[in-house]
Amino acid sequence: FTLVVNTMAFLHLFIVNKSGGLIHHRALNPKAPKIGINEWLRIGSTFHSLHAIAAEASPLRMEGNKNPYGADDGIQEIQAAGLILRCFQTRTGVKFVITAEPGTKDCAYVLREIYVLYADCALKDPFYELEMPIRCELFTQGVDALIERVEKSSKQR
Amino acid sequence: GSLITELLRDFDTVEEIHVELEKMGHNIGLKSVDEILAKSEQQGIIIPPCTSLKDTAQVIAKTGFKMMLGINVDTVLSTDGNSFSLLLNENPLALFVELPPEYKNLQYSILYCGVIRGALEQVNLKVRCTFVKDQLQGDETNEIHVQLEQVLQDGAGDDYKEE
């Protein structure tokens, strides 16, 4: 007997830089489990390594371990009984990862929009150094607004 | 313009200014490529992964420059496929600019070279970029020459390869 959860909510967002360092983490919903900073750093680097190993372990190996999009091949989605994890890696090596409840749609869309927010808010911030933790107000506000918008529009469907 | 005058005050030789401008461009370039990739996807423009330097040249000219500066840029590929030239008929950086005689060798737009170098570095292409023709110095067009030096490898790759 398995209990299938089919609600929708985005839980966490985390962003990993080219070298595997965690540059951002954020809870997107009060329901999201509380994760301490040390655990976050572990999650970030573990995911980075697993993402890379997955390409090596995959029965279907891509040329140069690059997927058709042009970024490194690796974990795109993990579906578990209690959550989905979706990863979008940019062609510059940054990984945007989101976790959500199993009924959540639009994870891929949300990640692409977050990439645009990253380009507009974090990269354009003159004080933001590449590969460093993102501490830009505009970015976090943008992410919150995006999540709110997506959750509202999916409730209306 | 005022930025360049500041640089002229800080540095003595035109060479030093070029180095500084190129570095500034490099910093801009590092951040620009994500913006171009993110925004073009958002607007539904698909940029397929580049299979050869020819593709890279096309993306920089037709998507990059177009999106960032709104100008049309042409590309010319070399026969060995290891370098290409970008031809800019208009240069927004040099609008309303006239070089005074004592700075006639100033390559104002070497900034573009830095931008291209920084941007390509982010996608693992190491290039050398020079400004070979300059409208400000009397040439009929602006030409940026990009030479591919190395394709960088990153990722876990080698460490995890099966023995």
PDB file of N, CA and C in Angstrom, chain A residues 78-140:
ATOM      1  N   ILE A  78      14.532  13.754 -11.007  1.00  0.00           N
ATOM      2  CA  ILE A  78      14.406  12.603 -10.110  1.00  0.00           C
ATOM      3  C   ILE A  78      12.962  12.577  -9.644  1.00  0.00           C
ATOM      4  N   GLN A  79      12.284  11.446  -9.877  1.00  0.00           N
ATOM      5  CA  GLN A  79      10.907  11.342  -9.411  1.00  0.00           C
ATOM      6  C   GLN A  79      10.865  10.370  -8.257  1.00  0.00           C
ATOM      7  N   ALA A  80      10.413  10.858  -7.112  1.00  0.00           N
ATOM      8  CA  ALA A  80      10.313   9.984  -5.955  1.00  0.00           C
ATOM      9  C   ALA A  80       8.874  10.013  -5.473  1.00  0.00           C
ATOM     10  N   ALA A  81       8.571   9.151  -4.499  1.00  0.00           N
ATOM     11  CA  ALA A  81       7.189   9.091  -4.020  1.00  0.00           C
ATOM     12  C   ALA A  81       6.764  10.417  -3.401  1.00  0.00           C
ATOM     13  N   GLY A  82       7.697  11.071  -2.752  1.00  0.00           N
ATOM     14  CA  GLY A  82       7.321  12.286  -2.032  1.00  0.00           C
ATOM     15  C   GLY A  82       7.744  13.577  -2.678  1.00  0.00           C
ATOM     16  N   LEU A  83       8.546  13.481  -3.762  1.00  0.00           N
ATOM     17  CA  LEU A  83       8.960  14.743  -4.366  1.00  0.00           C
ATOM     18  C   LEU A  83       9.472  14.540  -5.777  1.00  0.00           C
ATOM     19  N   ILE A  84       9.502  15.648  -6.528  1.00  0.00           N
ATOM     20  CA  ILE A  84      10.240  15.639  -7.797  1.00  0.00           C
ATOM     21  C   ILE A  84      11.362  16.644  -7.659  1.00  0.00           C
ATOM     22  N   LEU A  85      12.495  16.274  -8.271  1.00  0.00           N
ATOM     23  CA  LEU A  85      13.628  17.180  -8.307  1.00  0.00           C
ATOM     24  C   LEU A  85      13.932  17.399  -9.784  1.00  0.00           C
ATOM     25  N   ARG A  86      14.064  18.654 -10.170  1.00  0.00           N
ATOM     26  CA  ARG A  86      14.319  18.943 -11.579  1.00  0.00           C
ATOM     27  C   ARG A  86      15.570  19.814 -11.657  1.00  0.00           C
ATOM     28  N   CYS A  87      16.461  19.457 -12.596  1.00  0.00           N
ATOM     29  CA  CYS A  87      17.706  20.218 -12.703  1.00  0.00           C
ATOM     30  C   CYS A  87      17.827  20.786 -14.116  1.00  0.00           C
ATOM     31  N   PHE A  88      18.248  22.040 -14.209  1.00  0.00           N
ATOM     32  CA  PHE A  88      18.517  22.636 -15.509  1.00  0.00           C
ATOM     33  C   PHE A  88      19.950  23.117 -15.486  1.00  0.00           C
ATOM     34  N   GLN A  89      20.793  22.570 -16.365  1.00  0.00           N
ATOM     35  CA  GLN A  89      22.159  23.065 -16.403  1.00  0.00           C
ATOM     36  C   GLN A  89      22.335  23.962 -17.616  1.00  0.00           C
ATOM     37  N   THR A  90      22.897  25.123 -17.402  1.00  0.00           N
ATOM     38  CA  THR A  90      23.108  26.062 -18.501  1.00  0.00           C
ATOM     39  C   THR A  90      24.373  25.670 -19.245  1.00  0.00           C
ATOM     40  N   ARG A  91      24.550  26.269 -20.426  1.00  0.00           N
ATOM     41  CA  ARG A  91      25.741  25.951 -21.211  1.00  0.00           C
ATOM     42  C   ARG A  91      26.988  26.582 -20.622  1.00  0.00           C
ATOM     43  N   THR A  92      26.785  27.403 -19.575  1.00  0.00           N
ATOM     44  CA  THR A  92      27.959  27.969 -18.903  1.00  0.00           C
ATOM     45  C   THR A  92      28.285  27.182 -17.644  1.00  0.00           C
ATOM     46  N   GLY A  93      27.550  26.082 -17.405  1.00  0.00           N
ATOM     47  CA  GLY A  93      27.932  25.210 -16.306  1.00  0.00           C
ATOM     48  C   GLY A  93      27.199  25.429 -14.996  1.00  0.00           C
ATOM     49  N   VAL A  94      26.285  26.401 -14.942  1.00  0.00           N
ATOM     50  CA  VAL A  94      25.546  26.644 -13.700  1.00  0.00           C
ATOM     51  C   VAL A  94      24.349  25.700 -13.635  1.00  0.00           C
ATOM     52  N   LYS A  95      24.103  25.096 -12.470  1.00  0.00           N
ATOM     53  CA  LYS A  95      22.948  24.203 -12.345  1.00  0.00           C
ATOM     54  C   LYS A  95      21.878  24.859 -11.479  1.00  0.00           C
ATOM     55  N   PHE A  96      20.677  24.944 -12.047  1.00  0.00           N
ATOM     56  CA  PHE A  96      19.525  25.433 -11.283  1.00  0.00           C
ATOM     57  C   PHE A  96      18.704  24.205 -10.924  1.00  0.00           C
ATOM     58  N   VAL A  97      18.472  23.974  -9.622  1.00  0.00           N
ATOM     59  CA  VAL A  97      17.768  22.768  -9.192  1.00  0.00           C
ATOM     60  C   VAL A  97      16.564  23.147  -8.350  1.00  0.00           C
ATOM     61  N   ILE A  98      15.433  22.535  -8.657  1.00  0.00           N
ATOM     62  CA  ILE A  98      14.234  22.836  -7.881  1.00  0.00           C
ATOM     63  C   ILE A  98      13.618  21.537  -7.389  1.00  0.00           C
ATOM     64  N   THR A  99      13.098  21.560  -6.158  1.00  0.00           N
ATOM     65  CA  THR A  99      12.362  20.399  -5.681  1.00  0.00           C
ATOM     66  C   THR A  99      10.915  20.829  -5.500  1.00  0.00           C
ATOM     67  N   ALA A 100      10.007  19.870  -5.704  1.00  0.00           N
ATOM     68  CA  ALA A 100       8.598  20.208  -5.605  1.00  0.00           C
ATOM     69  C   ALA A 100       7.805  18.958  -5.254  1.00  0.00           C
ATOM     70  N   GLU A 101       6.554  19.176  -4.826  1.00  0.00           N
ATOM     71  CA  GLU A 101       5.693  18.039  -4.540  1.00  0.00           C
ATOM     72  C   GLU A 101       5.332  17.344  -5.850  1.00  0.00           C
ATOM     73  N   PRO A 102       5.018  16.042  -5.762  1.00  0.00           N
ATOM     74  CA  PRO A 102       4.867  15.243  -6.980  1.00  0.00           C
ATOM     75  C   PRO A 102       3.831  15.747  -7.977  1.00  0.00           C
ATOM     76  N   GLY A 103       2.806  16.491  -7.529  1.00  0.00           N
ATOM     77  CA  GLY A 103       1.795  16.916  -8.494  1.00  0.00           C
ATOM     78  C   GLY A 103       2.170  18.188  -9.228  1.00  0.00           C
ATOM     79  N   THR A 104       3.353  18.724  -8.977  1.00  0.00           N
ATOM     80  CA  THR A 104       3.692  20.041  -9.512  1.00  0.00           C
ATOM     81  C   THR A 104       4.074  19.983 -10.979  1.00  0.00           C
ATOM     82  N   LYS A 105       3.455  20.855 -11.757  1.00  0.00           N
ATOM     83  CA  LYS A 105       3.824  20.949 -13.170  1.00  0.00           C
ATOM     84  C   LYS A 105       4.725  22.166 -13.370  1.00  0.00           C
ATOM     85  N   ASP A 106       5.214  22.338 -14.562  1.00  0.00           N
ATOM     86  CA  ASP A 106       5.955  23.555 -14.937  1.00  0.00           C
ATOM     87  C   ASP A 106       7.306  23.732 -14.272  1.00  0.00           C
ATOM     88  N   CYS A 107       7.900  22.664 -13.732  1.00  0.00           N
ATOM     89  CA  CYS A 107       9.214  22.833 -13.091  1.00  0.00           C
ATOM     90  C   CYS A 107      10.256  23.312 -14.092  1.00  0.00           C
ATOM     91  N   ALA A 108      10.200  22.750 -15.287  1.00  0.00           N
ATOM     92  CA  ALA A 108      11.202  23.122 -16.285  1.00  0.00           C
ATOM     93  C   ALA A 108      11.043  24.592 -16.677  1.00  0.00           C
ATOM     94  N   TYR A 109       9.792  25.015 -16.836  1.00  0.00           N
ATOM     95  CA  TYR A 109       9.518  26.412 -17.180  1.00  0.00           C
ATOM     96  C   TYR A 109      10.036  27.346 -16.088  1.00  0.00           C
ATOM     97  N   VAL A 110       9.744  26.968 -14.827  1.00  0.00           N
ATOM     98  CA  VAL A 110      10.182  27.808 -13.707  1.00  0.00           C
ATOM     99  C   VAL A 110      11.701  27.945 -13.695  1.00  0.00           C
ATOM    100  N   LEU A 111      12.401  26.844 -13.955  1.00  0.00           N
ATOM    101  CA  LEU A 111      13.864  26.908 -13.935  1.00  0.00           C
ATOM    102  C   LEU A 111      14.390  27.821 -15.035  1.00  0.00           C
ATOM    103  N   ARG A 112      13.765  27.776 -16.203  1.00  0.00           N
ATOM    104  CA  ARG A 112      14.232  28.646 -17.286  1.00  0.00           C
ATOM    105  C   ARG A 112      13.981  30.119 -16.947  1.00  0.00           C
ATOM    106  N   GLU A 113      12.845  30.379 -16.289  1.00  0.00           N
ATOM    107  CA  GLU A 113      12.571  31.762 -15.883  1.00  0.00           C
ATOM    108  C   GLU A 113      13.552  32.221 -14.810  1.00  0.00           C
ATOM    109  N   ILE A 114      13.942  31.291 -13.946  1.00  0.00           N
ATOM    110  CA  ILE A 114      14.904  31.646 -12.900  1.00  0.00           C
ATOM    111  C   ILE A 114      16.263  31.963 -13.537  1.00  0.00           C
ATOM    112  N   TYR A 115      16.583  31.284 -14.617  1.00  0.00           N
ATOM    113  CA  TYR A 115      17.823  31.571 -15.344  1.00  0.00           C
ATOM    114  C   TYR A 115      17.799  33.016 -15.842  1.00  0.00           C
ATOM    115  N   VAL A 116      16.634  33.446 -16.375  1.00  0.00           N
ATOM    116  CA  VAL A 116      16.519  34.830 -16.840  1.00  0.00           C
ATOM    117  C   VAL A 116      16.666  35.801 -15.667  1.00  0.00           C
ATOM    118  N   LEU A 117      16.053  35.457 -14.540  1.00  0.00           N
ATOM    119  CA  LEU A 117      16.176  36.306 -13.346  1.00  0.00           C
ATOM    120  C   LEU A 117      17.631  36.387 -12.898  1.00  0.00           C
ATOM    121  N   TYR A 118      18.325  35.253 -12.991  1.00  0.00           N
ATOM    122  CA  TYR A 118      19.736  35.212 -12.624  1.00  0.00           C
ATOM    123  C   TYR A 118      20.521  36.170 -13.521  1.00  0.00           C
ATOM    124  N   ALA A 119      20.225  36.135 -14.845  1.00  0.00           N
ATOM    125  CA  ALA A 119      20.940  37.011 -15.771  1.00  0.00           C
ATOM    126  C   ALA A 119      20.610  38.475 -15.505  1.00  0.00           C
ATOM    127  N   ASP A 120      19.347  38.763 -15.219  1.00  0.00           N
ATOM    128  CA  ASP A 120      18.945  40.158 -15.025  1.00  0.00           C
ATOM    129  C   ASP A 120      19.300  40.716 -13.659  1.00  0.00           C
ATOM    130  N   CYS A 121      19.172  39.900 -12.604  1.00  0.00           N
ATOM    131  CA  CYS A 121      19.361  40.461 -11.265  1.00  0.00           C
ATOM    132  C   CYS A 121      20.747  40.190 -10.707  1.00  0.00           C
ATOM    133  N   ALA A 122      21.186  38.943 -10.780  1.00  0.00           N
ATOM    134  CA  ALA A 122      22.482  38.645 -10.171  1.00  0.00           C
ATOM    135  C   ALA A 122      23.626  39.127 -11.062  1.00  0.00           C
ATOM    136  N   LEU A 123      23.590  38.745 -12.355  1.00  0.00           N
ATOM    137  CA  LEU A 123      24.716  39.093 -13.216  1.00  0.00           C
ATOM    138  C   LEU A 123      24.846  40.594 -13.416  1.00  0.00           C
ATOM    139  N   LYS A 124      23.715  41.283 -13.482  1.00  0.00           N
ATOM    140  CA  LYS A 124      23.806  42.717 -13.746  1.00  0.00           C
ATOM    141  C   LYS A 124      24.166  43.511 -12.498  1.00  0.00           C
ATOM    142  N   ASP A 125      24.135  42.859 -11.346  1.00  0.00           N
ATOM    143  CA  ASP A 125      24.520  43.539 -10.114  1.00  0.00           C
ATOM    144  C   ASP A 125      26.029  43.751 -10.158  1.00  0.00           C
ATOM    145  N   PRO A 126      26.476  45.004 -10.147  1.00  0.00           N
ATOM    146  CA  PRO A 126      27.915  45.248 -10.279  1.00  0.00           C
ATOM    147  C   PRO A 126      28.744  44.672  -9.134  1.00  0.00           C
ATOM    148  N   PHE A 127      28.093  44.418  -7.993  1.00  0.00           N
ATOM    149  CA  PHE A 127      28.842  43.886  -6.881  1.00  0.00           C
ATOM    150  C   PHE A 127      28.834  42.363  -6.849  1.00  0.00           C
ATOM    151  N   TYR A 128      28.123  41.758  -7.806  1.00  0.00           N
ATOM    152  CA  TYR A 128      28.071  40.304  -7.771  1.00  0.00           C
ATOM    153  C   TYR A 128      29.252  39.709  -8.536  1.00  0.00           C
ATOM    154  N   GLU A 129      29.990  38.832  -7.853  1.00  0.00           N
ATOM    155  CA  GLU A 129      31.126  38.150  -8.496  1.00  0.00           C
ATOM    156  C   GLU A 129      30.675  36.791  -8.976  1.00  0.00           C
ATOM    157  N   LEU A 130      31.067  36.448 -10.170  1.00  0.00           N
ATOM    158  CA  LEU A 130      30.694  35.138 -10.716  1.00  0.00           C
ATOM    159  C   LEU A 130      31.176  34.019  -9.809  1.00  0.00           C
ATOM    160  N   GLU A 131      30.372  32.972  -9.741  1.00  0.00           N
ATOM    161  CA  GLU A 131      30.694  31.780  -8.941  1.00  0.00           C
ATOM    162  C   GLU A 131      30.529  31.989  -7.436  1.00  0.00           C
ATOM    163  N   MET A 132      30.244  33.210  -7.010  1.00  0.00           N
ATOM    164  CA  MET A 132      30.094  33.482  -5.574  1.00  0.00           C
ATOM    165  C   MET A 132      28.626  33.356  -5.166  1.00  0.00           C
ATOM    166  N   PRO A 133      28.349  33.228  -3.855  1.00  0.00           N
ATOM    167  CA  PRO A 133      26.965  33.161  -3.398  1.00  0.00           C
ATOM    168  C   PRO A 133      26.170  34.389  -3.850  1.00  0.00           C
ATOM    169  N   ILE A 134      24.938  34.121  -4.262  1.00  0.00           N
ATOM    170  CA  ILE A 134      24.077  35.201  -4.741  1.00  0.00           C
ATOM    171  C   ILE A 134      23.363  35.830  -3.563  1.00  0.00           C
ATOM    172  N   ARG A 135      23.644  37.101  -3.342  1.00  0.00           N
ATOM    173  CA  ARG A 135      22.960  37.777  -2.230  1.00  0.00           C
ATOM    174  C   ARG A 135      22.245  39.020  -2.761  1.00  0.00           C
ATOM    175  N   CYS A 136      21.504  38.841  -3.856  1.00  0.00           N
ATOM    176  CA  CYS A 136      20.857  40.005  -4.456  1.00  0.00           C
ATOM    177  C   CYS A 136      19.379  40.016  -4.118  1.00  0.00           C
ATOM    178  N   GLU A 137      18.947  41.087  -3.448  1.00  0.00           N
ATOM    179  CA  GLU A 137      17.538  41.261  -3.081  1.00  0.00           C
ATOM    180  C   GLU A 137      16.616  41.080  -4.273  1.00  0.00           C
ATOM    181  N   LEU A 138      16.977  41.757  -5.375  1.00  0.00           N
ATOM    182  CA  LEU A 138      16.143  41.730  -6.576  1.00  0.00           C
ATOM    183  C   LEU A 138      15.925  40.319  -7.071  1.00  0.00           C
ATOM    184  N   PHE A 139      16.989  39.504  -6.946  1.00  0.00           N
ATOM    185  CA  PHE A 139      16.875  38.136  -7.423  1.00  0.00           C
ATOM    186  C   PHE A 139      15.867  37.365  -6.582  1.00  0.00           C
ATOM    187  N   THR A 140      16.002  37.442  -5.238  1.00  0.00           N
ATOM    188  CA  THR A 140      15.091  36.689  -4.372  1.00  0.00           C
ATOM    189  C   THR A 140      13.657  37.191  -4.523  1.00  0.00           C
TER     190      THR A 140
END
